Amino acid sequence: MKKTLILLALLSLGTASFAQKFMTRTANVGFFSEAPLENIEARTSSGTGIIDMATGDMAFRVPINTFQFEKALMQEHFNENYMESDRFPNAEFKGKITNLAQVNLGRDGSYPATVEGQMTIHGITQNVKEVGSIRVAGERISVTSEFLVRVADYQIQIPSVMVDNIAKVVKVKLVADMQPF
Amino acid sequence: MTRKTLLACLLPALLLAAPARAQSLDELLDQIEEPRTELVRATFKSPRVVSAQSVESPARQDLLMVIGHRFGPVNSGLQELFGIDQATMRMGFDYGLGDRLAVGVGRSSFQKTYDGFVKYRILWQSQGERNIPVSLSWHSAAAVLTSTRLYNRDDLELVSRMRYAHQLLVARKFGPRLSLQLMPSVAHSNLTLTADEPNDIFALGTGGRLKLSNRVTLNWEYYPRLNDRGREGRHDALSLGFDIETGGHVFQLHLTNTLSMAEPSLIGQTTGSWLDGDIHFGFNINRTFALGKGR
């Protein structure tokens, strides 16, 4: 009986200490479109995200209408004509860190991470596999990733008159400083 | 060791484990998301519904060039190519001093009119943490009619040739497709064109837009007068048309019974009758120039 009890106590301890969740409300997400006629850049710092370092599960959500552009008109067109943010308010990523064993939360440093999961933009979900890095600094972690998004994969239509203004492949950058949750 | 103690030891473990299992990351995201206030944007595609001002204005440090054309009356027949041979045009600039404050100037060939206006967005429709059901803008305009033929005398002082309009624009975007606007207005003429006309004309304008596709909307506006209704040869301004947005430009194509493109003469001075086919084909071209160095 005593052994069972100790085992149970250990188990409960185990679940508690491995429940290593990190969160952010201020994830920075930027994207860059390079096209012959103009370069377009937008950023937001309103992304939310959670990573469970016990399982490697992660989820990020970015409200589309919080992206700030250099020109107000670009921002309006982005929301109204391309992303249709009234219908599809968020971009989301749900996935898993596949090389979790290589990330040591106990030791400060930068660790490469590979992530697999589903990206949802403009209401369309695609399976993606991206690389990034996780930097451990004391109690906090910082997640960065740069990846490419093919606009056509998410059925975002660019009219023929705008093909020289908007890139077919957009570079996205994520920087998220996360704290224990 | 009793069962009770076992239970007492198990319970905290269960309590610790249960919430972690029950909540998906999705639910956690919902939980940590902070409430935001979202301003409702693009109630209209441009600061003009057709000829009337909408609650929209250029963003801070944006310069909007508006070129408006109204052709001759459609019922003038084939000889005049249904009005295309004649044209009235207004060229104007709107400028955003702030995201809520705009000023503008224009010159119209109709009655050789110079006009200027100030528009301020008092309320901005928003949802989320701060919920405001409508956008509300104040718009005041002044115009000076410099055509010497108009008053049949050229010794009139400038001030006599002036007209003003003041109005509240109340608009609500009912979802992505439909926006409606109400425009209680007064227009004042310092000197009226005929002796028995009132100097002040009140009107309760209405306008709206229906989004047909991401880049095309159907727009309409109607300015029923509240006084001076019986006057021979005067009609309520009624316009309808399409907004076509191409990226850098908004093209507005419409049919209207009024030639004026600024409120001081738009309200109460309309002479065309839709029923007689005394209407005009017209268009506005809106082009925005971002003068600011980014925000």
Tab-separated table of C-alpha atoms in Angstrom:
chain	number	residue	atom	x	y	z
A	1	MET	CA	0.000	0.000	0.000
A	2	LYS	CA	2.724	2.398	0.948
A	3	LYS	CA	4.509	1.764	-2.330
A	4	THR	CA	1.387	2.560	-4.324
A	5	LEU	CA	1.024	5.771	-2.413
A	6	ILE	CA	4.568	6.866	-3.077
A	7	LEU	CA	4.110	6.009	-6.715
A	8	LEU	CA	0.935	8.044	-6.863
A	9	ALA	CA	2.578	10.959	-5.127
A	10	LEU	CA	5.472	10.795	-7.557
A	11	LEU	CA	3.101	10.630	-10.481
A	12	SER	CA	1.195	13.679	-9.343
A	13	LEU	CA	4.462	15.511	-8.829
A	14	GLY	CA	5.537	14.436	-12.267
A	15	THR	CA	2.483	15.799	-14.011
A	16	ALA	CA	2.838	19.043	-12.142
A	17	SER	CA	6.463	19.682	-12.979
A	18	PHE	CA	6.135	18.632	-16.621
A	19	ALA	CA	3.143	20.881	-17.240
A	20	GLN	CA	5.484	23.424	-18.769
A	21	LYS	CA	3.255	25.756	-20.655
A	22	PHE	CA	4.430	29.059	-22.015
A	23	MET	CA	2.229	31.817	-23.327
A	24	THR	CA	2.279	35.222	-24.979
A	25	ARG	CA	-0.254	37.894	-25.815
A	26	THR	CA	2.181	40.056	-27.680
A	27	ALA	CA	3.709	37.834	-30.334
A	28	ASN	CA	5.224	39.929	-33.104
A	29	VAL	CA	4.284	38.834	-36.566
A	30	GLY	CA	5.438	40.641	-39.671
A	31	PHE	CA	5.181	39.916	-43.330
A	32	PHE	CA	7.027	41.198	-46.343
A	33	SER	CA	5.901	41.170	-49.921
A	34	GLU	CA	8.482	41.997	-52.525
A	35	ALA	CA	7.131	42.751	-55.982
A	36	PRO	CA	8.454	44.675	-59.004
A	37	LEU	CA	6.320	47.782	-58.372
A	38	GLU	CA	6.289	48.021	-54.606
A	39	ASN	CA	7.349	46.359	-51.403
A	40	ILE	CA	4.693	45.913	-48.790
A	41	GLU	CA	5.359	45.337	-45.137
A	42	ALA	CA	3.000	44.935	-42.224
A	43	ARG	CA	3.333	44.039	-38.575
A	44	THR	CA	1.298	43.263	-35.556
A	45	SER	CA	2.193	42.590	-31.965
A	46	SER	CA	-1.197	41.193	-31.022
A	47	GLY	CA	-0.536	37.523	-31.658
A	48	THR	CA	-1.410	35.079	-28.898
A	49	GLY	CA	0.316	31.786	-28.470
A	50	ILE	CA	0.745	28.806	-26.198
A	51	ILE	CA	3.402	26.137	-26.211
A	52	ASP	CA	3.247	23.057	-24.050
A	53	MET	CA	6.861	22.023	-23.670
A	54	ALA	CA	5.842	18.737	-22.080
A	55	THR	CA	4.183	17.491	-25.231
A	56	GLY	CA	5.518	19.919	-27.843
A	57	ASP	CA	1.989	21.010	-28.731
A	58	MET	CA	1.673	24.614	-29.765
A	59	ALA	CA	-0.998	27.015	-30.993
A	60	PHE	CA	-0.711	30.563	-32.303
A	61	ARG	CA	-3.449	32.959	-33.317
A	62	VAL	CA	-3.055	36.303	-35.051
A	63	PRO	CA	-5.994	38.704	-35.562
A	64	ILE	CA	-5.779	39.786	-39.204
A	65	ASN	CA	-7.130	43.282	-38.681
A	66	THR	CA	-4.380	44.173	-36.222
A	67	PHE	CA	-1.741	44.226	-38.972
A	68	GLN	CA	-0.444	47.773	-39.378
A	69	PHE	CA	0.677	48.967	-42.796
A	70	GLU	CA	2.621	51.971	-43.883
A	71	LYS	CA	-0.359	53.192	-45.895
A	72	ALA	CA	-3.867	53.201	-44.491
A	73	LEU	CA	-5.319	52.325	-47.862
A	74	MET	CA	-3.164	49.197	-48.091
A	75	GLN	CA	-4.471	48.136	-44.726
A	76	GLU	CA	-8.052	48.631	-45.838
A	77	HIS	CA	-7.529	46.682	-49.043
A	78	PHE	CA	-5.681	43.927	-47.190
A	79	ASN	CA	-8.650	43.423	-44.889
A	80	GLU	CA	-11.456	44.130	-47.341
A	81	ASN	CA	-10.268	42.630	-50.600
A	82	TYR	CA	-7.626	40.047	-49.896
A	83	MET	CA	-7.943	38.545	-46.426
A	84	GLU	CA	-11.691	39.234	-45.995
A	85	SER	CA	-11.063	39.634	-42.292
A	86	ASP	CA	-14.770	40.120	-41.564
A	87	ARG	CA	-15.285	36.481	-42.510
A	88	PHE	CA	-11.886	35.117	-41.489
A	89	PRO	CA	-10.754	37.202	-38.510
A	90	ASN	CA	-7.705	35.138	-37.488
A	91	ALA	CA	-4.748	33.347	-38.936
A	92	GLU	CA	-3.924	30.263	-36.879
A	93	PHE	CA	-1.257	27.686	-36.515
A	94	LYS	CA	-1.687	24.466	-34.586
A	95	GLY	CA	1.124	21.977	-34.451
A	96	LYS	CA	3.775	20.095	-32.635
A	97	ILE	CA	7.485	20.488	-32.063
A	98	THR	CA	8.963	17.328	-33.562
A	99	ASN	CA	12.463	17.521	-32.045
A	100	LEU	CA	11.420	18.238	-28.501
A	101	ALA	CA	14.191	16.086	-27.045
A	102	GLN	CA	16.777	18.516	-28.368
A	103	VAL	CA	15.380	21.450	-26.411
A	104	ASN	CA	16.721	21.635	-22.873
A	105	LEU	CA	14.583	23.965	-20.795
A	106	GLY	CA	16.994	23.604	-17.922
A	107	ARG	CA	19.854	25.243	-19.745
A	108	ASP	CA	19.948	28.714	-21.259
A	109	GLY	CA	20.704	28.724	-24.932
A	110	SER	CA	19.284	28.686	-28.393
A	111	TYR	CA	17.889	25.458	-29.791
A	112	PRO	CA	16.771	24.786	-33.338
A	113	ALA	CA	13.220	23.522	-33.556
A	114	THR	CA	11.204	21.879	-36.262
A	115	VAL	CA	7.463	22.194	-36.196
A	116	GLU	CA	4.741	20.356	-38.035
A	117	GLY	CA	1.097	21.256	-38.092
A	118	GLN	CA	-1.796	23.044	-39.721
A	119	MET	CA	-1.740	26.650	-40.822
A	120	THR	CA	-5.095	28.325	-41.357
A	121	ILE	CA	-5.203	31.585	-43.287
A	122	HIS	CA	-8.199	33.093	-45.073
A	123	GLY	CA	-10.268	30.093	-43.929
A	124	ILE	CA	-8.039	27.597	-45.742
A	125	THR	CA	-6.023	25.021	-43.786
A	126	GLN	CA	-2.750	23.626	-45.085
A	127	ASN	CA	-0.295	21.167	-43.596
A	128	VAL	CA	3.057	22.829	-43.073
A	129	LYS	CA	6.457	21.954	-41.754
A	130	GLU	CA	8.668	24.852	-40.681
A	131	VAL	CA	11.869	25.461	-38.823
A	132	GLY	CA	12.574	27.993	-36.132
A	133	SER	CA	14.446	28.376	-32.920
A	134	ILE	CA	13.656	28.358	-29.251
A	135	ARG	CA	15.867	30.428	-27.012
A	136	VAL	CA	15.755	29.574	-23.328
A	137	ALA	CA	16.603	32.378	-20.934
A	138	GLY	CA	15.863	31.556	-17.320
A	139	GLU	CA	12.149	31.188	-16.802
A	140	ARG	CA	11.235	32.487	-20.232
A	141	ILE	CA	11.553	31.279	-23.758
A	142	SER	CA	11.694	33.169	-27.006
A	143	VAL	CA	10.424	31.600	-30.202
A	144	THR	CA	11.436	32.835	-33.624
A	145	SER	CA	10.652	31.548	-37.053
A	146	GLU	CA	10.797	32.742	-40.619
A	147	PHE	CA	8.819	31.021	-43.271
A	148	LEU	CA	7.258	31.534	-46.662
A	149	VAL	CA	3.564	31.582	-47.440
A	150	ARG	CA	2.308	31.012	-50.952
A	151	VAL	CA	-0.630	33.378	-51.329
A	152	ALA	CA	-2.366	31.030	-53.796
A	153	ASP	CA	-2.268	28.128	-51.299
A	154	TYR	CA	-4.775	30.006	-49.182
A	155	GLN	CA	-7.013	31.091	-52.054
A	156	ILE	CA	-6.160	34.735	-51.640
A	157	GLN	CA	-6.872	36.153	-55.040
A	158	ILE	CA	-4.681	38.779	-56.602
A	159	PRO	CA	-6.306	40.450	-59.598
A	160	SER	CA	-4.207	40.563	-62.745
A	161	VAL	CA	-3.735	44.344	-62.515
A	162	MET	CA	-2.047	43.912	-59.118
A	163	VAL	CA	0.366	41.083	-59.961
A	164	ASP	CA	3.268	43.509	-60.115
A	165	ASN	CA	2.335	45.004	-56.745
A	166	ILE	CA	1.918	41.907	-54.621
A	167	ALA	CA	4.319	38.994	-54.266
A	168	LYS	CA	3.087	35.480	-54.940
A	169	VAL	CA	5.134	34.255	-52.002
A	170	VAL	CA	5.151	36.314	-48.824
A	171	LYS	CA	7.853	36.107	-46.180
A	172	VAL	CA	6.502	35.843	-42.631
A	173	LYS	CA	8.481	36.426	-39.466
A	174	LEU	CA	7.419	35.467	-35.967
A	175	VAL	CA	9.086	36.619	-32.778
A	176	ALA	CA	7.351	35.587	-29.563
A	177	ASP	CA	8.686	36.160	-26.080
A	178	MET	CA	6.845	33.725	-23.876
A	179	GLN	CA	6.416	33.410	-20.163
A	180	PRO	CA	5.386	30.443	-18.019
A	181	PHE	CA	1.634	29.988	-17.935
B	1	MET	CA	-3.335	3.072	5.782
B	2	THR	CA	-7.013	3.669	5.326
B	3	ARG	CA	-8.907	4.246	2.188
B	4	LYS	CA	-9.608	7.794	3.270
B	5	THR	CA	-5.948	8.752	3.397
B	6	LEU	CA	-5.446	7.160	0.019
B	7	LEU	CA	-8.275	9.242	-1.361
B	8	ALA	CA	-6.871	12.340	0.294
B	9	CYS	CA	-3.555	11.738	-1.420
B	10	LEU	CA	-5.144	10.944	-4.765
B	11	LEU	CA	-7.446	13.928	-4.884
B	12	PRO	CA	-4.822	16.666	-5.362
B	13	ALA	CA	-3.219	14.609	-8.082
B	14	LEU	CA	-6.544	14.235	-9.840
B	15	LEU	CA	-7.317	17.925	-9.434
B	16	LEU	CA	-3.954	18.879	-10.863
B	17	ALA	CA	-4.243	16.527	-13.777
B	18	ALA	CA	-7.882	17.108	-14.671
B	19	PRO	CA	-7.854	20.779	-15.761
B	20	ALA	CA	-4.695	20.312	-17.777
B	21	ARG	CA	-6.278	17.462	-19.695
B	22	ALA	CA	-9.660	19.053	-20.200
B	23	GLN	CA	-8.446	22.266	-21.793
B	24	SER	CA	-7.209	22.193	-25.331
B	25	LEU	CA	-4.671	24.759	-26.448
B	26	ASP	CA	-7.479	26.385	-28.420
B	27	GLU	CA	-9.480	27.002	-25.285
B	28	LEU	CA	-6.410	28.325	-23.554
B	29	LEU	CA	-5.872	30.771	-26.412
B	30	ASP	CA	-9.445	31.981	-26.018
B	31	GLN	CA	-8.733	32.417	-22.337
B	32	ILE	CA	-5.582	34.481	-22.639
B	33	GLU	CA	-6.806	36.635	-25.503
B	34	GLU	CA	-7.343	40.144	-24.250
B	35	PRO	CA	-10.438	42.034	-25.326
B	36	ARG	CA	-9.669	44.555	-28.051
B	37	THR	CA	-11.615	47.370	-29.594
B	38	GLU	CA	-11.921	47.036	-33.342
B	39	LEU	CA	-12.761	50.124	-35.343
B	40	VAL	CA	-15.188	49.323	-38.115
B	41	ARG	CA	-13.511	50.361	-41.344
B	42	ALA	CA	-14.603	50.761	-44.946
B	43	THR	CA	-18.194	51.711	-44.198
B	44	PHE	CA	-17.928	53.239	-47.665
B	45	LYS	CA	-15.148	52.812	-50.190
B	46	SER	CA	-14.567	56.533	-50.522
B	47	PRO	CA	-15.461	59.811	-48.791
B	48	ARG	CA	-18.335	60.267	-51.286
B	49	VAL	CA	-21.434	58.110	-51.415
B	50	VAL	CA	-22.114	59.456	-54.907
B	51	SER	CA	-22.056	63.253	-54.708
B	52	ALA	CA	-22.738	63.443	-50.976
B	53	GLN	CA	-20.111	63.127	-48.308
B	54	SER	CA	-19.879	59.813	-46.497
B	55	VAL	CA	-18.576	59.328	-42.953
B	56	GLU	CA	-15.255	58.226	-44.418
B	57	SER	CA	-12.331	60.570	-44.845
B	58	PRO	CA	-8.732	60.176	-45.948
B	59	ALA	CA	-6.389	58.768	-43.322
B	60	ARG	CA	-3.919	61.097	-41.637
B	61	GLN	CA	-1.585	62.690	-44.171
B	62	ASP	CA	-3.375	61.090	-47.095
B	63	LEU	CA	-4.298	63.373	-49.980
B	64	LEU	CA	-7.282	62.305	-52.017
B	65	MET	CA	-7.821	63.744	-55.460
B	66	VAL	CA	-11.449	63.570	-56.535
B	67	ILE	CA	-12.354	64.333	-60.119
B	68	GLY	CA	-16.081	64.348	-60.727
B	69	HIS	CA	-17.833	64.520	-64.071
B	70	ARG	CA	-21.526	64.914	-64.757
B	71	PHE	CA	-22.591	64.778	-68.358
B	72	GLY	CA	-25.595	66.499	-69.907
B	73	PRO	CA	-29.157	65.213	-69.522
B	74	VAL	CA	-29.749	61.735	-70.900
B	75	ASN	CA	-33.049	62.918	-72.435
B	76	SER	CA	-31.254	65.400	-74.709
B	77	GLY	CA	-31.297	62.749	-77.427
B	78	LEU	CA	-28.943	61.268	-79.944
B	79	GLN	CA	-27.823	64.619	-81.355
B	80	GLU	CA	-26.161	65.323	-77.972
B	81	LEU	CA	-25.227	61.630	-77.610
B	82	PHE	CA	-27.552	61.440	-74.604
B	83	GLY	CA	-25.692	64.144	-72.753
B	84	ILE	CA	-22.145	62.967	-73.361
B	85	ASP	CA	-21.397	66.114	-75.421
B	86	GLN	CA	-21.749	68.340	-72.378
B	87	ALA	CA	-19.872	68.038	-69.166
B	88	THR	CA	-19.771	69.598	-65.747
B	89	MET	CA	-16.707	68.804	-63.740
B	90	ARG	CA	-15.406	69.337	-60.248
B	91	MET	CA	-11.821	68.873	-59.325
B	92	GLY	CA	-11.104	68.673	-55.652
B	93	PHE	CA	-8.701	67.573	-52.999
B	94	ASP	CA	-9.469	66.078	-49.608
B	95	TYR	CA	-6.716	65.911	-47.029
B	96	GLY	CA	-6.578	64.003	-43.774
B	97	LEU	CA	-5.204	66.266	-41.028
B	98	GLY	CA	-5.811	63.361	-38.695
B	99	ASP	CA	-7.538	60.031	-39.026
B	100	ARG	CA	-10.755	61.719	-37.909
B	101	LEU	CA	-10.326	65.230	-39.301
B	102	ALA	CA	-10.390	66.107	-42.980
B	103	VAL	CA	-10.449	69.322	-44.965
B	104	GLY	CA	-11.105	69.740	-48.636
B	105	VAL	CA	-11.335	72.239	-51.466
B	106	GLY	CA	-12.807	72.039	-54.912
B	107	ARG	CA	-13.718	73.981	-58.007
B	108	SER	CA	-16.721	73.034	-60.060
B	109	SER	CA	-17.625	74.315	-63.498
B	110	PHE	CA	-21.275	74.156	-62.393
B	111	GLN	CA	-22.114	77.811	-61.561
B	112	LYS	CA	-18.322	78.358	-61.451
B	113	THR	CA	-18.260	77.311	-57.826
B	114	TYR	CA	-15.366	77.197	-55.388
B	115	ASP	CA	-16.034	75.128	-52.315
B	116	GLY	CA	-14.310	74.095	-49.145
B	117	PHE	CA	-15.252	71.866	-46.252
B	118	VAL	CA	-14.288	70.534	-42.858
B	119	LYS	CA	-15.329	67.096	-41.693
B	120	TYR	CA	-14.739	65.590	-38.287
B	121	ARG	CA	-15.524	62.059	-37.190
B	122	ILE	CA	-16.995	62.446	-33.715
B	123	LEU	CA	-17.811	58.764	-33.232
B	124	TRP	CA	-16.231	55.789	-34.925
B	125	GLN	CA	-18.278	52.610	-35.068
B	126	SER	CA	-16.436	49.934	-33.133
B	127	GLN	CA	-16.912	46.524	-31.628
B	128	GLY	CA	-15.204	44.449	-28.990
B	129	GLU	CA	-14.301	45.979	-25.691
B	130	ARG	CA	-15.722	49.352	-26.654
B	131	ASN	CA	-18.925	48.969	-28.597
B	132	ILE	CA	-20.136	51.998	-30.579
B	133	PRO	CA	-23.042	51.198	-32.882
B	134	VAL	CA	-22.607	54.017	-35.414
B	135	SER	CA	-20.098	56.363	-36.920
B	136	LEU	CA	-20.978	60.030	-36.598
B	137	SER	CA	-19.333	62.810	-38.583
B	138	TRP	CA	-19.900	66.524	-38.621
B	139	HIS	CA	-19.530	68.152	-41.997
B	140	SER	CA	-19.608	71.885	-42.752
B	141	ALA	CA	-19.075	73.303	-46.208
B	142	ALA	CA	-19.019	76.723	-47.807
B	143	ALA	CA	-19.214	77.591	-51.464
B	144	VAL	CA	-18.972	80.750	-53.515
B	145	LEU	CA	-20.760	80.918	-56.849
B	146	THR	CA	-18.716	83.122	-59.145
B	147	SER	CA	-20.762	82.773	-62.306
B	148	THR	CA	-21.843	86.282	-63.330
B	149	ARG	CA	-24.799	84.955	-65.308
B	150	LEU	CA	-26.270	83.322	-62.252
B	151	TYR	CA	-27.587	86.398	-60.492
B	152	ASN	CA	-27.743	88.471	-63.717
B	153	ARG	CA	-25.523	91.144	-62.211
B	154	ASP	CA	-21.818	91.325	-61.658
B	155	ASP	CA	-21.716	93.976	-58.900
B	156	LEU	CA	-22.615	91.508	-56.169
B	157	GLU	CA	-20.262	91.254	-53.247
B	158	LEU	CA	-18.594	87.923	-52.710
B	159	VAL	CA	-20.478	87.310	-49.485
B	160	SER	CA	-23.827	87.480	-51.278
B	161	ARG	CA	-22.770	84.705	-53.584
B	162	MET	CA	-21.971	82.363	-50.735
B	163	ARG	CA	-23.788	79.236	-49.749
B	164	TYR	CA	-23.228	76.988	-46.784
B	165	ALA	CA	-24.204	73.515	-45.703
B	166	HIS	CA	-24.000	71.881	-42.309
B	167	GLN	CA	-24.844	68.305	-41.656
B	168	LEU	CA	-24.497	65.353	-39.373
B	169	LEU	CA	-23.629	62.089	-41.036
B	170	VAL	CA	-24.724	59.028	-39.110
B	171	ALA	CA	-23.704	55.732	-40.635
B	172	ARG	CA	-23.701	52.118	-39.621
B	173	LYS	CA	-22.032	49.220	-41.319
B	174	PHE	CA	-24.395	46.277	-40.923
B	175	GLY	CA	-21.820	43.607	-41.612
B	176	PRO	CA	-19.476	43.503	-44.589
B	177	ARG	CA	-22.167	44.014	-47.234
B	178	LEU	CA	-24.583	46.700	-46.159
B	179	SER	CA	-23.927	50.238	-44.912
B	180	LEU	CA	-26.602	52.868	-44.377
B	181	GLN	CA	-26.221	56.571	-43.730
B	182	LEU	CA	-28.596	59.255	-42.487
B	183	MET	CA	-27.826	62.919	-43.204
B	184	PRO	CA	-29.850	65.588	-41.402
B	185	SER	CA	-28.770	68.748	-43.212
B	186	VAL	CA	-29.326	72.434	-43.672
B	187	ALA	CA	-28.169	74.479	-46.635
B	188	HIS	CA	-28.118	78.273	-46.490
B	189	SER	CA	-27.906	80.737	-49.365
B	190	ASN	CA	-26.947	84.300	-48.517
B	191	LEU	CA	-28.761	85.426	-51.629
B	192	THR	CA	-31.285	83.110	-53.253
B	193	LEU	CA	-31.599	82.803	-57.021
B	194	THR	CA	-35.247	83.932	-56.977
B	195	ALA	CA	-36.916	86.303	-54.548
B	196	ASP	CA	-39.468	83.933	-53.044
B	197	GLU	CA	-37.073	81.130	-52.183
B	198	PRO	CA	-36.243	80.478	-48.547
B	199	ASN	CA	-32.638	81.089	-47.576
B	200	ASP	CA	-32.531	77.900	-45.592
B	201	ILE	CA	-33.383	74.505	-46.978
B	202	PHE	CA	-33.619	71.574	-44.636
B	203	ALA	CA	-33.235	68.032	-45.824
B	204	LEU	CA	-33.021	64.575	-44.358
B	205	GLY	CA	-30.659	62.755	-46.651
B	206	THR	CA	-30.252	59.016	-46.787
B	207	GLY	CA	-27.577	56.972	-48.456
B	208	GLY	CA	-26.169	53.520	-48.523
B	209	ARG	CA	-24.072	50.922	-50.148
B	210	LEU	CA	-24.435	47.259	-50.912
B	211	LYS	CA	-21.253	45.328	-51.492
B	212	LEU	CA	-21.671	43.164	-54.568
B	213	SER	CA	-18.162	41.740	-54.618
B	214	ASN	CA	-14.880	42.554	-52.908
B	215	ARG	CA	-14.273	45.390	-55.324
B	216	VAL	CA	-17.727	46.519	-56.449
B	217	THR	CA	-20.485	48.169	-54.454
B	218	LEU	CA	-23.881	49.562	-55.363
B	219	ASN	CA	-24.371	53.039	-53.883
B	220	TRP	CA	-27.327	55.362	-53.604
B	221	GLU	CA	-28.228	58.655	-51.993
B	222	TYR	CA	-31.461	60.617	-51.697
B	223	TYR	CA	-31.922	64.117	-50.289
B	224	PRO	CA	-35.625	64.728	-49.668
B	225	ARG	CA	-36.221	68.363	-48.717
B	226	LEU	CA	-38.190	69.072	-45.574
B	227	ASN	CA	-39.302	72.568	-46.618
B	228	ASP	CA	-39.876	74.365	-49.927
B	229	ARG	CA	-41.182	71.125	-51.385
B	230	GLY	CA	-43.731	72.496	-53.825
B	231	ARG	CA	-41.373	74.689	-55.823
B	232	GLU	CA	-41.759	74.350	-59.575
B	233	GLY	CA	-38.696	72.966	-61.305
B	234	ARG	CA	-36.980	71.744	-58.112
B	235	HIS	CA	-36.595	68.129	-57.225
B	236	ASP	CA	-35.061	65.997	-54.526
B	237	ALA	CA	-31.548	64.897	-55.417
B	238	LEU	CA	-31.438	61.177	-56.135
B	239	SER	CA	-28.345	59.364	-57.342
B	240	LEU	CA	-27.347	55.780	-57.723
B	241	GLY	CA	-24.296	54.077	-59.051
B	242	PHE	CA	-21.439	51.692	-58.595
B	243	ASP	CA	-18.101	51.984	-56.829
B	244	ILE	CA	-15.349	50.012	-58.499
B	245	GLU	CA	-12.141	49.774	-56.535
B	246	THR	CA	-9.008	48.795	-58.386
B	247	GLY	CA	-6.316	49.218	-55.762
B	248	GLY	CA	-4.998	52.746	-56.156
B	249	HIS	CA	-8.261	54.180	-57.439
B	250	VAL	CA	-11.919	54.089	-56.667
B	251	PHE	CA	-14.051	54.678	-59.756
B	252	GLN	CA	-17.618	55.710	-59.129
B	253	LEU	CA	-20.069	55.501	-62.021
B	254	HIS	CA	-23.577	56.779	-61.533
B	255	LEU	CA	-26.834	58.229	-62.716
B	256	THR	CA	-28.034	61.366	-60.974
B	257	ASN	CA	-30.502	64.203	-61.397
B	258	THR	CA	-28.181	66.782	-59.875
B	259	LEU	CA	-25.129	68.512	-61.295
B	260	SER	CA	-23.703	69.906	-58.096
B	261	MET	CA	-20.967	67.915	-56.410
B	262	ALA	CA	-20.772	69.812	-53.132
B	263	GLU	CA	-23.445	70.019	-50.452
B	264	PRO	CA	-24.109	73.802	-50.437
B	265	SER	CA	-25.713	73.466	-53.878
B	266	LEU	CA	-26.444	69.750	-53.758
B	267	ILE	CA	-29.131	70.210	-51.125
B	268	GLY	CA	-32.283	71.857	-52.433
B	269	GLN	CA	-30.963	73.115	-55.772
B	270	THR	CA	-31.618	70.071	-57.926
B	271	THR	CA	-33.475	70.849	-61.147
B	272	GLY	CA	-33.566	67.499	-62.944
B	273	SER	CA	-36.481	65.103	-62.717
B	274	TRP	CA	-35.924	61.377	-62.831
B	275	LEU	CA	-39.469	60.886	-64.175
B	276	ASP	CA	-38.761	63.109	-67.199
B	277	GLY	CA	-35.466	61.370	-67.885
B	278	ASP	CA	-33.717	64.583	-66.935
B	279	ILE	CA	-30.814	62.675	-65.427
B	280	HIS	CA	-27.103	62.662	-65.998
B	281	PHE	CA	-24.543	59.979	-66.380
B	282	GLY	CA	-21.485	60.782	-64.278
B	283	PHE	CA	-18.384	59.450	-62.680
B	284	ASN	CA	-15.906	60.248	-59.912
B	285	ILE	CA	-12.313	59.177	-59.931
B	286	ASN	CA	-10.747	58.958	-56.473
B	287	ARG	CA	-7.009	58.680	-56.218
B	288	THR	CA	-5.203	58.586	-52.874
B	289	PHE	CA	-1.648	59.816	-52.391
B	290	ALA	CA	-0.012	58.877	-49.120
B	291	LEU	CA	2.072	61.941	-48.226
B	292	GLY	CA	3.023	60.806	-44.746
B	293	LYS	CA	6.162	58.859	-44.057
B	294	GLY	CA	4.271	55.904	-42.687
B	295	ARG	CA	2.595	55.485	-39.371
